[in-house]
Amino acid sequence: MSGPNTPIRNDCDECALASRCFPAFISVEKRFRVTQIITTNLTYDKTALLYRQGEKAKHIYIIKFGSFKTYISNPNGTEYINGFYMTGDIINMESVDQGIHLNSASALENSMVCKVSFLRLTILKDEFPTLANMAIKVYSQALALSQDLLKCISKQSATSRLATFLLIINRRQNIQNQDPDKIYLSMSRQDIANYLGLAIETLSRVFTRLNESGCIIKHNRHSDLSIHDRDLLQRYASGVEN
Amino acid sequence: MSGPNTPIRNDCDECALASRCFPAFISVEKRFRVTQIITTNLTYDKTALLYRQGEKAKHIYIIKFGSFKTYISNPNGTEYINGFYMTGDIINMESVDQGIHLNSASALENSMVCKVSFLRLTILKDEFPTLANMAIKVYSQALALSQDLLKCISKQSATSRLATFLLIINRRQNIQNQDPDKIYLSMSRQDIANYLGLAIETLSRVFTRLNESGCIIKHNRHSDLSIHDRDLLQRYASGVEN
DNA sequence: CCTTTTCGTTGACTTAAATCAATGTCTGTT
DNA sequence: AACAGACATTGATTTAAGTCAACGAAAAGG
């Protein structure tokens, strides 16, 4: 189908994320090689499993749109939420070393991902040294974020935890959002509570309090919020206000 | 009080860590180049500052012996402990992306580190492609550990947090320790409390309880412990036992 | 459209950890 | 060796968050 003069169709050229994804780290003339690295546009319905804890890990996943949670299932049926991932995030970077999925990942809404095999990445890293730079950069970011979260979750009061969580979600959604104060929560209250180390009832009460203080506005859906008084929210997050 | 003393020698060949440090990823015949990458054997006295939050970050640091804490100072004088690092650990991987120290690091005891500049690492990465592999491997590990800690710290009871902490410390010290049950805590109770998100009094009580239950044995020094009933300690850590 | 189920909120009560306060014990200094 | 100051432990009390239970609201499914 594709001869020497036929332009190779490259999904990445049209991707909104291209400027901060793998193509950005590969020279223009060799950009066509991207298609040989990346399997693009895989769709996952809400609740669909991306991978399961304990399975062999062979790929990293870049979220094109949508969101995922990673979690560890406990024997007693409860879930420990490990992280939330949204547009532009890379899932599964922590498994590259051991080659085994340390947690399970499932879609929080209908989502699309592109995947890259560890193996291809290793091989092509020699051809494209800048890919290695990208990897290190991305890992460094991920580590910094992870430490940020650790800080948020240990130590702080329930109010401070939720306020920090909302600010982090908002900051990350702002990259593609038009209204800078809108927050969309694709995960359930239970997931958030779990993630922040709180009981669901406590979380619900804090949501109510943040709403009553005029800090955030809840819209008809549970998942839609707006930040109304960002300054106050930040004071809650830092623990100055209670 | 802060700042390195004079470097002593420049030879990775004799280093006990060589097999899991940079030299391991560089071909034998070019191993001499290591000296041009690594500044070796910098000594830091107890409480000495390795770097300060907000400063420009230019190096990663490998701990040859000793230990460090990384922390963020709050305006009200309190410290938020970010992490503890010991022999073989690499400090400052999270700053590579932004190039600014996100926290401060200080020695918990008299310690020795080797440092590698980001810049040299980037340049030499092309000469030694395996260095990039090493970076990715190490980052992946760090991320996995960080998620482990997140899990330990949020959610769990005070007892479970400390038990998990002790098991993690023990596992990491075992790599160079002769007695597999000995634990040496180079950090203060306040640092541990801070790190685990507990009040120092709560931590102290839990230490006492673990001791009284025969789980751990406290020796004369606050810093010296032994695991006496590992199984019980693991049950505490998992939350089966209280 | 109405029923069923899941999810989120609110209230009453309990509990684990924080705080306040006092005491005990190391560590480093002269 | 004796002292000072920092560090660690223990006790009494308070408080924030957890648990148990009921209710309301939104999805899902026929």
Coordinates of N, CA and C in Angstrom, one line a residue, chain A residues 23-151:
Chain A
P23 N 7.5 12.0 19.9 CA 7.9 12.7 18.6 C 8.8 13.9 18.9
A24 N 8.5 14.6 20.0 CA 9.3 15.8 20.3 C 10.8 15.5 20.4
F25 N 11.1 14.3 20.7 CA 12.5 14.0 21.0 C 13.2 13.2 19.9
I26 N 12.5 13.2 18.7 CA 13.1 12.5 17.5 C 13.2 13.5 16.4
S27 N 14.3 13.5 15.7 CA 14.5 14.5 14.6 C 13.4 14.4 13.6
V28 N 13.1 15.6 13.0 CA 12.0 15.7 12.0 C 12.1 14.6 10.9
E29 N 13.3 14.5 10.3 CA 13.5 13.6 9.2 C 13.3 12.2 9.5
K30 N 13.5 11.8 10.8 CA 13.3 10.4 11.2 C 12.0 10.2 12.0
R31 N 11.2 11.2 12.0 CA 9.9 11.2 12.8 C 9.1 10.0 12.4
F32 N 9.2 9.5 11.1 CA 8.4 8.4 10.6 C 8.7 7.1 11.4
R33 N 9.9 7.1 12.0 CA 10.2 5.9 12.8 C 9.3 5.8 14.1
V34 N 8.7 6.9 14.4 CA 7.9 6.9 15.6 C 6.8 5.8 15.5
T35 N 6.3 5.7 14.3 CA 5.2 4.7 14.2 C 5.7 3.2 14.5
Q36 N 7.0 3.1 14.4 CA 7.6 1.7 14.6 C 7.9 1.6 16.1
I37 N 7.8 2.7 16.8 CA 8.0 2.6 18.3 C 6.7 2.5 19.0
I38 N 5.7 3.3 18.6 CA 4.5 3.5 19.3 C 3.3 2.8 18.7
T39 N 2.6 2.1 19.5 CA 1.3 1.6 19.1 C 0.2 2.6 19.5
T40 N -0.4 3.2 18.5 CA -1.2 4.4 18.9 C -2.7 4.1 19.0
N41 N -3.4 5.0 19.7 CA -4.8 5.1 19.7 C -5.6 3.8 20.2
L42 N -5.1 3.2 21.3 CA -5.9 2.1 21.8 C -7.0 2.7 22.7
T43 N -8.2 2.1 22.6 CA -9.3 2.7 23.4 C -9.6 1.7 24.5
Y44 N -9.9 2.3 25.6 CA -10.3 1.6 26.8 C -11.6 2.2 27.4
D45 N -12.7 1.4 27.5 CA -13.9 1.8 28.1 C -13.7 2.0 29.6
K46 N -14.6 2.8 30.1 CA -14.7 3.1 31.6 C -14.6 1.7 32.3
T47 N -13.8 1.6 33.4 CA -13.6 0.4 34.2 C -12.7 -0.7 33.6
A48 N -12.4 -0.5 32.3 CA -11.6 -1.5 31.6 C -10.2 -1.6 32.2
L49 N -9.6 -2.8 32.2 CA -8.3 -3.0 32.8 C -7.2 -2.8 31.8
L50 N -6.2 -1.9 32.2 CA -5.1 -1.7 31.3 C -4.1 -2.9 31.5
Y51 N -3.9 -3.2 32.8 CA -3.0 -4.3 33.1 C -3.3 -4.7 34.5
R52 N -2.9 -5.9 34.9 CA -3.2 -6.5 36.2 C -1.9 -6.7 37.0
Q53 N -1.9 -6.4 38.2 CA -0.9 -6.6 39.2 C -0.3 -8.0 39.1
G54 N 1.0 -8.1 39.0 CA 1.7 -9.4 39.0 C 2.0 -9.9 37.6
E55 N 1.3 -9.4 36.6 CA 1.5 -9.8 35.2 C 2.9 -9.3 34.8
K56 N 3.5 -9.9 33.7 CA 4.7 -9.3 33.1 C 4.4 -8.0 32.6
A57 N 5.3 -7.0 32.9 CA 5.2 -5.7 32.4 C 6.1 -5.5 31.2
K58 N 5.5 -5.0 30.0 CA 6.3 -4.9 28.8 C 6.2 -3.5 28.2
H59 N 5.2 -2.7 28.6 CA 5.0 -1.4 28.0 C 4.9 -0.3 29.0
I60 N 5.2 0.9 28.5 CA 4.7 2.1 29.2 C 3.5 2.6 28.4
Y61 N 2.6 3.4 29.0 CA 1.4 3.8 28.3 C 1.3 5.4 28.5
I62 N 1.0 6.0 27.4 CA 0.9 7.5 27.4 C -0.6 7.7 27.2
I63 N -1.2 8.5 28.1 CA -2.7 8.8 28.0 C -2.9 9.9 27.0
K64 N -3.7 9.6 26.0 CA -4.0 10.6 24.9 C -5.2 11.4 25.4
F65 N -6.2 10.8 25.9 CA -7.3 11.5 26.6 C -7.9 10.5 27.6
G66 N -8.6 11.0 28.6 CA -9.2 10.2 29.6 C -8.4 10.1 30.9
S67 N -8.6 9.1 31.7 CA -7.9 9.0 33.0 C -7.9 7.6 33.5
F68 N -6.9 7.3 34.3 CA -6.8 5.9 34.8 C -6.4 6.0 36.3
K69 N -6.7 4.9 37.0 CA -6.2 4.8 38.4 C -5.3 3.6 38.4
T70 N -4.3 3.6 39.3 CA -3.5 2.4 39.6 C -3.8 2.0 41.0
Y71 N -3.9 0.7 41.3 CA -4.3 0.3 42.6 C -3.8 -1.1 42.9
I72 N -3.7 -1.4 44.2 CA -3.3 -2.7 44.7 C -4.5 -3.3 45.4
S73 N -4.9 -4.5 45.0 CA -6.0 -5.1 45.7 C -5.6 -5.9 46.9
N74 N -6.2 -5.6 48.0 CA -5.9 -6.4 49.2 C -6.7 -7.6 49.3
P75 N -6.2 -8.6 50.1 CA -6.9 -9.9 50.2 C -8.3 -9.7 50.7
N76 N -8.6 -8.7 51.6 CA -9.9 -8.5 52.2 C -10.8 -7.7 51.3
G77 N -10.4 -7.6 50.0 CA -11.4 -7.0 49.1 C -11.2 -5.5 48.9
T78 N -10.5 -4.8 49.8 CA -10.3 -3.4 49.7 C -9.2 -3.1 48.6
E79 N -9.3 -1.8 48.1 CA -8.3 -1.4 47.2 C -7.4 -0.3 47.8
Y80 N -6.1 -0.4 47.6 CA -5.3 0.7 47.9 C -4.9 1.5 46.6
I81 N -5.4 2.7 46.5 CA -5.2 3.5 45.3 C -3.8 4.1 45.3
N82 N -3.1 3.8 44.3 CA -1.7 4.1 44.1 C -1.5 5.5 43.5
G83 N -2.3 5.8 42.5 CA -2.1 7.0 41.8 C -3.2 7.3 40.8
F84 N -3.4 8.5 40.4 CA -4.3 8.9 39.3 C -3.5 9.4 38.1
Y85 N -3.9 9.1 36.9 CA -3.2 9.6 35.8 C -4.1 10.2 34.8
M86 N -3.7 11.3 34.2 CA -4.6 11.9 33.2 C -3.8 12.3 31.9
T87 N -4.5 13.0 31.0 CA -4.0 13.3 29.7 C -2.5 13.7 29.8
G88 N -1.7 13.0 29.0 CA -0.3 13.4 28.9 C 0.6 12.6 29.8
D89 N 0.0 12.0 30.8 CA 0.8 11.2 31.8 C 1.2 9.9 31.2
I90 N 2.3 9.4 31.8 CA 2.8 8.1 31.4 C 2.6 7.1 32.6
I91 N 2.0 6.0 32.2 CA 1.7 5.0 33.2 C 2.7 3.9 33.2
N92 N 3.1 3.4 34.3 CA 3.9 2.1 34.4 C 5.4 2.3 34.4
M93 N 5.8 3.5 34.7 CA 7.3 3.8 34.7 C 8.0 3.0 35.8
E94 N 7.3 2.7 36.8 CA 7.9 2.1 38.0 C 8.2 0.6 37.8
S95 N 7.6 0.0 36.7 CA 7.8 -1.4 36.5 C 8.9 -1.7 35.6
V96 N 9.5 -0.7 35.0 CA 10.6 -0.9 34.0 C 11.7 -1.7 34.6
D97 N 12.1 -1.5 35.8 CA 13.2 -2.2 36.4 C 12.9 -3.6 36.6
Q98 N 11.8 -4.0 37.3 CA 11.5 -5.3 37.7 C 10.9 -6.1 36.5
G99 N 10.2 -5.4 35.6 CA 9.5 -6.1 34.6 C 8.2 -6.8 35.0
I100 N 7.7 -6.4 36.1 CA 6.4 -7.0 36.6 C 5.6 -5.9 37.1
H101 N 4.3 -5.9 36.8 CA 3.4 -4.9 37.2 C 3.2 -4.9 38.7
L102 N 3.5 -3.8 39.3 CA 3.5 -3.7 40.8 C 2.1 -3.4 41.3
N103 N 1.2 -3.0 40.3 CA -0.2 -2.6 40.6 C -1.1 -2.9 39.4
S104 N -2.4 -2.7 39.6 CA -3.3 -2.8 38.4 C -3.7 -1.5 38.0
A105 N -4.1 -1.3 36.7 CA -4.5 0.0 36.2 C -5.8 -0.2 35.5
S106 N -6.8 0.7 35.8 CA -8.1 0.6 35.1 C -8.5 2.0 34.7
A107 N -9.3 2.1 33.7 CA -9.8 3.4 33.1 C -10.9 3.9 34.0
L108 N -10.8 5.2 34.3 CA -11.8 5.9 35.1 C -13.0 6.5 34.2
E109 N -12.7 6.6 33.0 CA -13.7 7.0 32.0 C -13.2 6.4 30.6
N110 N -14.0 6.6 29.6 CA -13.6 6.2 28.3 C -12.3 6.9 27.9
S111 N -11.3 6.2 27.6 CA -9.9 6.8 27.4 C -9.2 6.2 26.2
M112 N -8.2 6.9 25.8 CA -7.3 6.5 24.7 C -5.9 6.6 25.1
V113 N -5.1 5.5 24.8 CA -3.7 5.5 25.2 C -2.9 5.0 24.0
C114 N -1.6 5.4 24.0 CA -0.6 4.9 23.1 C 0.4 4.1 23.9
K115 N 0.9 3.0 23.4 CA 1.8 2.2 24.2 C 3.2 2.0 23.5
V116 N 4.2 1.9 24.3 CA 5.6 1.8 23.8 C 6.2 0.6 24.6
S117 N 6.8 -0.3 23.9 CA 7.4 -1.5 24.6 C 8.8 -1.1 25.1
F118 N 9.1 -1.6 26.3 CA 10.4 -1.3 26.9 C 11.5 -1.7 26.0
L119 N 11.3 -2.8 25.3 CA 12.3 -3.4 24.5 C 12.6 -2.5 23.3
R120 N 11.6 -2.1 22.6 CA 11.8 -1.2 21.5 C 12.5 0.1 21.9
L121 N 12.0 0.6 23.1 CA 12.6 1.8 23.6 C 14.1 1.7 23.8
T122 N 14.5 0.5 24.4 CA 15.9 0.3 24.6 C 16.7 0.2 23.3
I123 N 16.1 -0.5 22.3 CA 16.8 -0.6 21.1 C 16.9 0.8 20.4
L124 N 15.8 1.5 20.3 CA 15.8 2.8 19.6 C 16.5 3.9 20.4
K125 N 16.8 3.7 21.6 CA 17.5 4.7 22.4 C 18.9 4.9 21.9
D126 N 19.5 3.9 21.3 CA 20.8 4.1 20.7 C 20.7 4.9 19.4
E127 N 19.6 4.6 18.6 CA 19.4 5.4 17.4 C 19.1 6.8 17.7
F128 N 18.3 7.0 18.7 CA 17.9 8.4 19.1 C 18.3 8.7 20.6
P129 N 19.5 9.2 20.7 CA 20.0 9.4 22.1 C 19.1 10.4 22.9
T130 N 18.4 11.2 22.2 CA 17.6 12.2 22.9 C 16.4 11.5 23.6
L131 N 16.1 10.3 23.2 CA 15.0 9.6 23.9 C 15.4 9.3 25.3
A132 N 16.7 9.0 25.5 CA 17.2 8.7 26.8 C 17.1 10.0 27.7
N133 N 17.4 11.1 27.1 CA 17.2 12.4 27.8 C 15.8 12.6 28.2
M134 N 14.9 12.2 27.3 CA 13.4 12.3 27.6 C 13.1 11.5 28.8
A135 N 13.5 10.2 28.7 CA 13.2 9.3 29.8 C 13.7 9.8 31.2
I136 N 14.9 10.3 31.2 CA 15.4 10.8 32.5 C 14.7 12.1 32.9
K137 N 14.3 12.9 32.0 CA 13.5 14.1 32.3 C 12.2 13.7 32.9
V138 N 11.5 12.8 32.2 CA 10.2 12.4 32.6 C 10.2 11.7 34.0
Y139 N 11.2 10.9 34.2 CA 11.4 10.2 35.5 C 11.6 11.1 36.6
S140 N 12.5 12.1 36.3 CA 12.8 13.1 37.4 C 11.5 13.8 37.8
Q141 N 10.7 14.2 36.8 CA 9.4 14.9 37.1 C 8.6 14.0 37.9
A142 N 8.5 12.7 37.5 CA 7.6 11.8 38.2 C 8.0 11.7 39.7
L143 N 9.3 11.6 39.9 CA 9.8 11.5 41.2 C 9.5 12.7 42.1
A144 N 9.6 13.8 41.5 CA 9.4 15.1 42.2 C 7.9 15.2 42.5
L145 N 7.0 14.8 41.6 CA 5.6 14.8 41.9 C 5.2 13.8 43.0
S146 N 5.9 12.7 43.0 CA 5.6 11.6 44.0 C 6.0 12.1 45.4
Q147 N 7.1 12.9 45.4 CA 7.5 13.4 46.7 C 6.6 14.5 47.2
D148 N 6.0 15.2 46.3 CA 5.0 16.3 46.5 C 3.8 15.6 47.2
L149 N 3.4 14.5 46.6 CA 2.2 13.9 47.1 C 2.4 13.3 48.5
L150 N 3.6 12.7 48.7 CA 4.0 12.1 50.0 C 3.8 13.2 51.0
K151 N 4.3 14.4 50.7 CA 4.2 15.5 51.6 C 2.8 15.9 51.9

